[in-house]
Amino acid sequence: MKSNTLGIIGGGQLGMFTCIAAKKIGVKTLVYSTEEDFSAKMFCDNYFFGSLDDSDKFDEFINGADFFTVETENISKKILRRIQKKKKLFPSSKIIEIAQNRLKEKKFLNSINDVKTTNFLEINNYEELKNGVSKFNYNCILKTQEMGYDGKGQHQIDKKNLIKFKNLNLSNYILEERVKFKLEISVIVVKNNEDIIVYPPVQNVHRDSILRETIYPAKISRNTVKKSEMIACKISDALNLNGILAVEMFITMDDKILINELAPRPHNSGHWTIDSCTYSQFDNLVSLIMNGKINSPDPLKDCKMINIIGNEYLKINNIKKKFKCYDYFKKEIRPSRKMGHYIVFG
């Protein structure tokens, strides 16, 4: 399998929807999954299952497709660069490497004019942690620099539990100052060397650090809409993006915008685009990679996307009777695991 084939690292729901979008325009898909049972299995044209460290198998994967993309930024630099030596990766390994490290990401973002994140400090030992916590008056969160998503790799710190971190290996952490905010939004950008399209900002509701709902349109002023879109475009320009980028933002109590994090891949908060836009985030990603073209998304109707988490999946048949519902076909139900989502219009 080679001609007109898109290689996808990761076979979860993002990979699944990418495969579905590819099939719509006659593009074949080849998935590499580290899990034997994966969401994209019944939608891709072919797949490999195994460790990313299996050199022979991974070389076969690279040789089997023309272009490549990822459904997670948490892939080793070695793997990303290995692909890019032989084939074209969307987005580039450089962009993914920035987004997979919180410290690199925040330093990069704050280097862009008029782009700001929450205040933060690099932490490599307990003494630095103590000083940082004191500076932020205990109003802060300790996070690993890498492998953080859905609340993983995060520690809440207060005066009582600070001592518990004394014997923890604190190399490669950051300390973020907590910020009071009205709401969280995200803006998705798809960009190539010539064109850029922006999906309008959506409002995100998290519980226990996991996205539960995405609301379109976001309940923000026109000025904030314009500003958030401008910032997302500015970041994508600074990255020299050729691919897709989701930008998560905080809207503070005084209407300032602070960047939370970047995701150089399709994003959970973009699932609403499948049913409420002329071209979804997945459609535009595949079109950009395979044809070099991107299309105006043109939102069609207001909606809310609601994730189905953990044991909520047991009610999916009832949900399907009432709403447009998507099953991720995951066999194992686990707490906090995203099992599907549904759309409520209006």
Short mmCIF file of C-alpha atoms in Angstrom, two decimals:
data_model
loop_
_atom_site.label_atom_id
_atom_site.label_comp_id
_atom_site.label_asym_id
_atom_site.label_seq_id
_atom_site.Cartn_x
_atom_site.Cartn_y
_atom_site.Cartn_z
CA MET A 1 0.00 0.00 0.00
CA LYS A 2 1.59 3.29 -1.01
CA SER A 3 -0.08 5.48 -3.59
CA ASN A 4 -2.35 8.16 -2.08
CA THR A 5 -1.99 6.78 1.44
CA LEU A 6 -2.06 8.74 4.69
CA GLY A 7 -0.15 7.29 7.65
CA ILE A 8 -1.56 8.04 11.11
CA ILE A 9 0.30 7.41 14.36
CA GLY A 10 -2.39 6.52 16.88
CA GLY A 11 -5.68 4.71 16.43
CA GLY A 12 -7.94 6.39 18.99
CA GLN A 13 -11.03 8.44 18.23
CA LEU A 14 -9.03 11.23 16.59
CA GLY A 15 -7.41 8.69 14.28
CA MET A 16 -10.83 7.13 13.66
CA PHE A 17 -12.41 10.41 12.54
CA THR A 18 -9.35 11.18 10.39
CA CYS A 19 -9.80 7.81 8.64
CA ILE A 20 -13.49 8.55 8.03
CA ALA A 21 -12.64 11.96 6.55
CA ALA A 22 -9.97 10.39 4.32
CA LYS A 23 -12.37 7.76 2.99
CA LYS A 24 -14.80 10.50 1.91
CA ILE A 25 -12.27 11.80 -0.64
CA GLY A 26 -10.81 8.45 -1.69
CA VAL A 27 -7.65 8.60 0.43
CA LYS A 28 -6.38 5.33 1.91
CA THR A 29 -5.23 5.21 5.53
CA LEU A 30 -2.55 3.23 7.33
CA VAL A 31 -2.66 3.35 11.14
CA TYR A 32 0.07 2.47 13.64
CA SER A 33 -1.45 1.62 17.02
CA THR A 34 0.27 0.62 20.24
CA GLU A 35 -2.99 -0.95 21.44
CA GLU A 36 -4.46 -4.10 19.91
CA ASP A 37 -8.06 -2.91 20.11
CA PHE A 38 -8.38 0.63 18.81
CA SER A 39 -11.14 2.93 17.57
CA ALA A 40 -9.80 3.36 14.03
CA LYS A 41 -9.47 -0.38 13.37
CA MET A 42 -12.71 -0.81 11.42
CA PHE A 43 -12.27 2.46 9.50
CA CYS A 44 -8.66 2.33 8.29
CA ASP A 45 -7.52 0.46 5.17
CA ASN A 46 -4.60 -1.21 6.92
CA TYR A 47 -2.80 -1.06 10.24
CA PHE A 48 0.20 -2.08 12.28
CA PHE A 49 -0.05 -3.04 15.94
CA GLY A 50 3.02 -2.97 18.14
CA SER A 51 5.56 -0.91 20.03
CA LEU A 52 6.87 2.25 18.42
CA ASP A 53 10.32 0.92 19.30
CA ASP A 54 9.91 -2.03 16.92
CA SER A 55 12.30 -0.70 14.25
CA ASP A 56 11.51 -3.21 11.52
CA LYS A 57 7.76 -2.85 11.90
CA PHE A 58 7.92 0.92 12.10
CA ASP A 59 10.10 1.11 8.98
CA GLU A 60 7.49 -0.95 7.17
CA PHE A 61 4.86 1.53 8.36
CA ILE A 62 6.90 4.49 7.07
CA ASN A 63 7.39 2.79 3.72
CA GLY A 64 3.66 2.05 3.46
CA ALA A 65 2.35 5.62 3.26
CA ASP A 66 3.07 8.85 1.41
CA PHE A 67 2.33 11.42 4.10
CA PHE A 68 2.01 11.27 7.88
CA THR A 69 0.17 12.87 10.77
CA VAL A 70 -0.38 12.18 14.48
CA GLU A 71 -3.33 11.99 16.85
CA THR A 72 -1.19 12.77 19.92
CA GLU A 73 1.78 15.01 20.56
CA ASN A 74 3.18 12.56 23.11
CA ILE A 75 5.46 10.72 20.68
CA SER A 76 9.22 10.58 21.15
CA LYS A 77 11.41 13.00 19.22
CA LYS A 78 13.33 10.02 17.86
CA ILE A 79 10.19 8.60 16.21
CA LEU A 80 9.06 11.96 14.82
CA ARG A 81 12.46 12.73 13.32
CA ARG A 82 12.70 9.23 11.90
CA ILE A 83 9.52 9.80 9.90
CA GLN A 84 10.57 13.26 8.79
CA LYS A 85 13.90 12.00 7.43
CA LYS A 86 12.02 9.89 4.87
CA LYS A 87 8.56 11.40 4.43
CA LYS A 88 6.55 14.56 5.06
CA LEU A 89 4.99 14.95 8.52
CA PHE A 90 2.03 17.26 9.25
CA PRO A 91 2.68 19.28 11.28
CA SER A 92 6.49 19.22 11.46
CA SER A 93 8.39 17.44 14.22
CA LYS A 94 9.65 20.84 15.41
CA ILE A 95 6.10 21.99 16.17
CA ILE A 96 5.13 18.73 17.87
CA GLU A 97 8.29 18.85 20.01
CA ILE A 98 7.40 22.34 21.24
CA ALA A 99 3.83 21.31 22.11
CA GLN A 100 4.85 18.12 23.93
CA ASN A 101 6.97 20.00 26.49
CA ARG A 102 5.21 22.49 28.75
CA LEU A 103 8.37 24.51 29.44
CA LYS A 104 9.36 24.81 25.78
CA GLU A 105 5.78 25.63 24.87
CA LYS A 106 5.40 28.42 27.42
CA LYS A 107 8.77 29.96 26.60
CA PHE A 108 7.89 29.90 22.91
CA LEU A 109 4.44 31.42 23.43
CA ASN A 110 5.73 34.25 25.61
CA SER A 111 8.34 35.10 22.97
CA ILE A 112 5.53 36.12 20.58
CA ASN A 113 4.43 39.74 20.73
CA ASP A 114 1.06 40.20 22.52
CA VAL A 115 0.81 36.49 23.41
CA LYS A 116 0.89 35.55 27.09
CA THR A 117 0.50 32.44 29.27
CA THR A 118 -0.03 32.17 33.00
CA ASN A 119 3.06 32.96 35.10
CA PHE A 120 5.34 29.95 35.54
CA LEU A 121 8.70 28.81 36.89
CA GLU A 122 11.02 25.99 35.87
CA ILE A 123 11.44 23.49 38.71
CA ASN A 124 14.28 20.98 39.05
CA ASN A 125 14.61 20.44 42.82
CA TYR A 126 12.79 20.85 46.11
CA GLU A 127 14.47 24.15 46.98
CA GLU A 128 13.24 25.69 43.72
CA LEU A 129 9.77 24.32 44.45
CA LYS A 130 9.70 25.89 47.94
CA ASN A 131 10.82 29.26 46.59
CA GLY A 132 8.34 29.10 43.72
CA VAL A 133 5.41 28.16 45.93
CA SER A 134 6.27 31.06 48.24
CA LYS A 135 6.48 33.46 45.28
CA PHE A 136 3.03 32.39 44.07
CA ASN A 137 1.68 32.38 47.65
CA TYR A 138 0.64 28.72 47.31
CA ASN A 139 -1.71 29.67 44.49
CA CYS A 140 -0.12 27.29 41.98
CA ILE A 141 0.00 23.85 40.36
CA LEU A 142 3.07 21.63 39.88
CA LYS A 143 3.16 19.94 36.47
CA THR A 144 5.47 17.56 34.67
CA GLN A 145 7.07 19.12 31.60
CA GLU A 146 6.02 16.20 29.42
CA MET A 147 3.27 13.56 29.10
CA GLY A 148 0.54 15.73 30.53
CA TYR A 149 -3.06 15.50 29.26
CA ASP A 150 -6.53 15.20 30.82
CA GLY A 151 -5.08 16.27 34.18
CA LYS A 152 -2.24 13.74 34.19
CA GLY A 153 1.12 14.79 35.60
CA GLN A 154 -0.37 17.53 37.79
CA HIS A 155 -0.10 18.09 41.55
CA GLN A 156 -2.09 20.50 43.67
CA ILE A 157 0.13 22.05 46.35
CA ASP A 158 -0.81 23.61 49.69
CA LYS A 159 0.99 24.37 52.95
CA LYS A 160 0.12 20.97 54.41
CA ASN A 161 1.31 18.75 51.58
CA LEU A 162 4.39 20.66 50.33
CA ILE A 163 6.72 18.51 52.45
CA LYS A 164 5.49 15.39 50.62
CA PHE A 165 7.38 16.54 47.52
CA LYS A 166 10.75 16.68 49.29
CA ASN A 167 11.76 13.17 48.22
CA LEU A 168 10.20 13.34 44.76
CA ASN A 169 12.53 13.55 41.77
CA LEU A 170 11.61 17.07 40.73
CA SER A 171 13.72 17.37 37.60
CA ASN A 172 11.77 18.53 34.56
CA TYR A 173 8.75 20.14 36.24
CA ILE A 174 7.13 23.54 35.96
CA LEU A 175 5.16 25.48 38.55
CA GLU A 176 2.20 27.41 37.17
CA GLU A 177 0.45 30.22 38.96
CA ARG A 178 -3.30 29.64 39.16
CA VAL A 179 -5.40 32.24 37.42
CA LYS A 180 -9.01 33.21 38.01
CA PHE A 181 -10.89 33.02 34.74
CA LYS A 182 -14.44 33.45 33.46
CA LEU A 183 -14.28 30.59 31.02
CA GLU A 184 -12.08 28.48 28.79
CA ILE A 185 -12.19 28.60 25.01
CA SER A 186 -10.32 27.01 22.14
CA VAL A 187 -9.62 28.09 18.58
CA ILE A 188 -8.60 25.65 15.84
CA VAL A 189 -6.47 26.79 12.92
CA VAL A 190 -5.67 24.90 9.72
CA LYS A 191 -2.84 26.44 7.71
CA ASN A 192 -0.57 25.68 4.79
CA ASN A 193 2.11 27.82 3.18
CA GLU A 194 -0.44 29.98 1.36
CA ASP A 195 -3.81 29.87 3.13
CA ILE A 196 -5.21 29.80 6.64
CA ILE A 197 -8.70 29.06 7.96
CA VAL A 198 -9.93 29.54 11.51
CA TYR A 199 -12.75 27.68 13.23
CA PRO A 200 -14.62 30.13 15.49
CA PRO A 201 -13.90 29.97 19.22
CA VAL A 202 -15.86 27.48 21.28
CA GLN A 203 -16.47 27.42 25.01
CA ASN A 204 -15.15 24.42 26.93
CA VAL A 205 -16.41 23.03 30.22
CA HIS A 206 -14.02 20.80 32.20
CA ARG A 207 -14.66 18.64 35.25
CA ASP A 208 -11.80 16.87 37.01
CA SER A 209 -9.46 18.24 34.31
CA ILE A 210 -11.37 16.39 31.56
CA LEU A 211 -13.34 18.11 28.81
CA ARG A 212 -17.03 17.41 29.34
CA GLU A 213 -18.77 19.88 27.02
CA THR A 214 -17.95 22.15 24.10
CA ILE A 215 -20.41 24.92 23.24
CA TYR A 216 -20.65 26.72 19.90
CA PRO A 217 -20.74 29.66 19.76
CA ALA A 218 -18.71 30.64 22.80
CA LYS A 219 -20.43 33.14 25.09
CA ILE A 220 -17.89 35.90 24.56
CA SER A 221 -17.94 39.40 23.06
CA ARG A 222 -17.27 40.05 19.38
CA ASN A 223 -14.06 41.79 20.38
CA THR A 224 -12.88 38.70 22.27
CA VAL A 225 -13.81 36.49 19.30
CA LYS A 226 -11.67 38.62 16.99
CA LYS A 227 -8.80 38.83 19.46
CA SER A 228 -8.76 35.07 20.15
CA GLU A 229 -8.74 34.28 16.42
CA MET A 230 -5.97 36.83 15.82
CA ILE A 231 -3.83 35.30 18.59
CA ALA A 232 -4.33 31.77 17.22
CA CYS A 233 -3.25 32.96 13.76
CA LYS A 234 -0.25 34.78 15.21
CA ILE A 235 0.88 31.59 16.98
CA SER A 236 0.44 29.50 13.84
CA ASP A 237 2.49 32.04 11.86
CA ALA A 238 5.26 32.00 14.46
CA LEU A 239 5.34 28.20 14.23
CA ASN A 240 5.34 28.31 10.42
CA LEU A 241 2.47 25.83 10.70
CA ASN A 242 1.67 23.46 7.88
CA GLY A 243 -1.13 21.42 9.40
CA ILE A 244 -3.66 21.82 12.20
CA LEU A 245 -3.34 23.53 15.58
CA ALA A 246 -5.76 23.83 18.51
CA VAL A 247 -5.09 26.72 20.88
CA GLU A 248 -6.61 26.47 24.37
CA MET A 249 -7.17 29.82 26.10
CA PHE A 250 -8.35 31.28 29.39
CA ILE A 251 -10.55 34.39 29.41
CA THR A 252 -9.68 36.18 32.65
CA MET A 253 -12.05 38.16 34.86
CA ASP A 254 -10.88 41.39 33.18
CA ASP A 255 -11.26 39.92 29.66
CA LYS A 256 -7.59 39.29 28.99
CA ILE A 257 -6.61 36.19 27.02
CA LEU A 258 -3.99 33.81 28.40
CA ILE A 259 -2.86 30.76 26.44
CA ASN A 260 -3.23 27.48 28.30
CA GLU A 261 -1.70 25.02 25.85
CA LEU A 262 -1.32 23.97 22.22
CA ALA A 263 -2.34 20.76 20.46
CA PRO A 264 -0.81 20.25 16.98
CA ARG A 265 -3.49 17.73 15.95
CA PRO A 266 -7.28 17.44 15.75
CA HIS A 267 -8.82 18.34 19.09
CA ASN A 268 -11.66 17.03 21.24
CA SER A 269 -13.17 20.53 21.29
CA GLY A 270 -13.39 20.37 17.48
CA HIS A 271 -15.74 17.37 17.30
CA TRP A 272 -18.69 19.74 16.88
CA THR A 273 -17.33 20.62 13.43
CA ILE A 274 -18.27 17.16 12.11
CA ASP A 275 -21.98 17.96 12.25
CA SER A 276 -22.14 21.75 12.36
CA CYS A 277 -19.64 22.87 9.71
CA THR A 278 -19.44 22.38 5.96
CA TYR A 279 -15.91 21.04 6.47
CA SER A 280 -14.84 19.47 9.76
CA GLN A 281 -11.41 19.81 11.34
CA PHE A 282 -10.70 16.28 10.05
CA ASP A 283 -11.86 17.08 6.50
CA ASN A 284 -9.57 20.08 6.31
CA LEU A 285 -6.58 18.28 7.81
CA VAL A 286 -6.81 15.44 5.29
CA SER A 287 -7.44 17.83 2.39
CA LEU A 288 -4.43 19.94 3.35
CA ILE A 289 -2.11 16.94 3.63
CA MET A 290 -3.23 15.07 0.52
CA ASN A 291 -4.34 17.88 -1.82
CA GLY A 292 -2.70 21.01 -0.42
CA LYS A 293 -6.12 22.65 -0.14
CA ILE A 294 -8.16 23.94 2.79
CA ASN A 295 -11.80 25.01 2.76
CA SER A 296 -13.80 27.60 4.65
CA PRO A 297 -15.60 25.73 7.47
CA ASP A 298 -18.82 27.83 7.37
CA PRO A 299 -20.60 26.89 10.63
CA LEU A 300 -24.20 25.83 9.95
CA LYS A 301 -25.93 25.73 13.33
CA ASP A 302 -25.42 26.28 17.05
CA CYS A 303 -24.68 23.16 19.05
CA LYS A 304 -23.19 21.54 22.11
CA MET A 305 -20.83 18.56 22.07
CA ILE A 306 -20.98 16.35 25.17
CA ASN A 307 -18.38 13.69 25.92
CA ILE A 308 -19.45 10.24 27.12
CA ILE A 309 -17.04 9.37 29.93
CA GLY A 310 -16.41 6.04 31.67
CA ASN A 311 -19.57 4.30 32.89
CA GLU A 312 -21.78 6.81 31.07
CA TYR A 313 -21.11 4.55 28.09
CA LEU A 314 -23.52 1.99 29.58
CA LYS A 315 -26.34 4.37 28.59
CA ILE A 316 -25.15 4.92 25.02
CA ASN A 317 -28.09 3.07 23.42
CA ASN A 318 -30.52 5.44 25.12
CA ILE A 319 -28.40 8.43 24.09
CA LYS A 320 -28.44 7.23 20.46
CA LYS A 321 -32.26 7.31 20.47
CA LYS A 322 -32.32 11.02 21.30
CA PHE A 323 -29.17 12.59 19.83
CA LYS A 324 -26.56 12.37 17.06
CA CYS A 325 -24.14 10.07 18.84
CA TYR A 326 -20.66 8.72 18.09
CA ASP A 327 -19.33 5.49 19.58
CA TYR A 328 -15.54 5.16 19.88
CA PHE A 329 -15.80 1.35 20.02
CA LYS A 330 -13.52 0.96 23.04
CA LYS A 331 -13.92 -2.43 24.67
CA GLU A 332 -12.67 -1.49 28.13
CA ILE A 333 -14.63 1.02 30.18
CA ARG A 334 -12.37 2.95 32.56
CA PRO A 335 -13.01 5.95 34.81
CA SER A 336 -12.23 9.21 32.98
CA ARG A 337 -11.91 7.40 29.62
CA LYS A 338 -13.61 9.09 26.64
CA MET A 339 -15.95 6.44 25.21
CA GLY A 340 -17.93 8.53 22.75
CA HIS A 341 -19.70 11.86 22.32
CA TYR A 342 -23.05 13.24 21.23
CA ILE A 343 -24.32 16.48 19.73
CA VAL A 344 -27.23 18.63 20.93
CA PHE A 345 -28.33 21.20 18.34
CA GLY A 346 -29.72 24.64 19.09
#
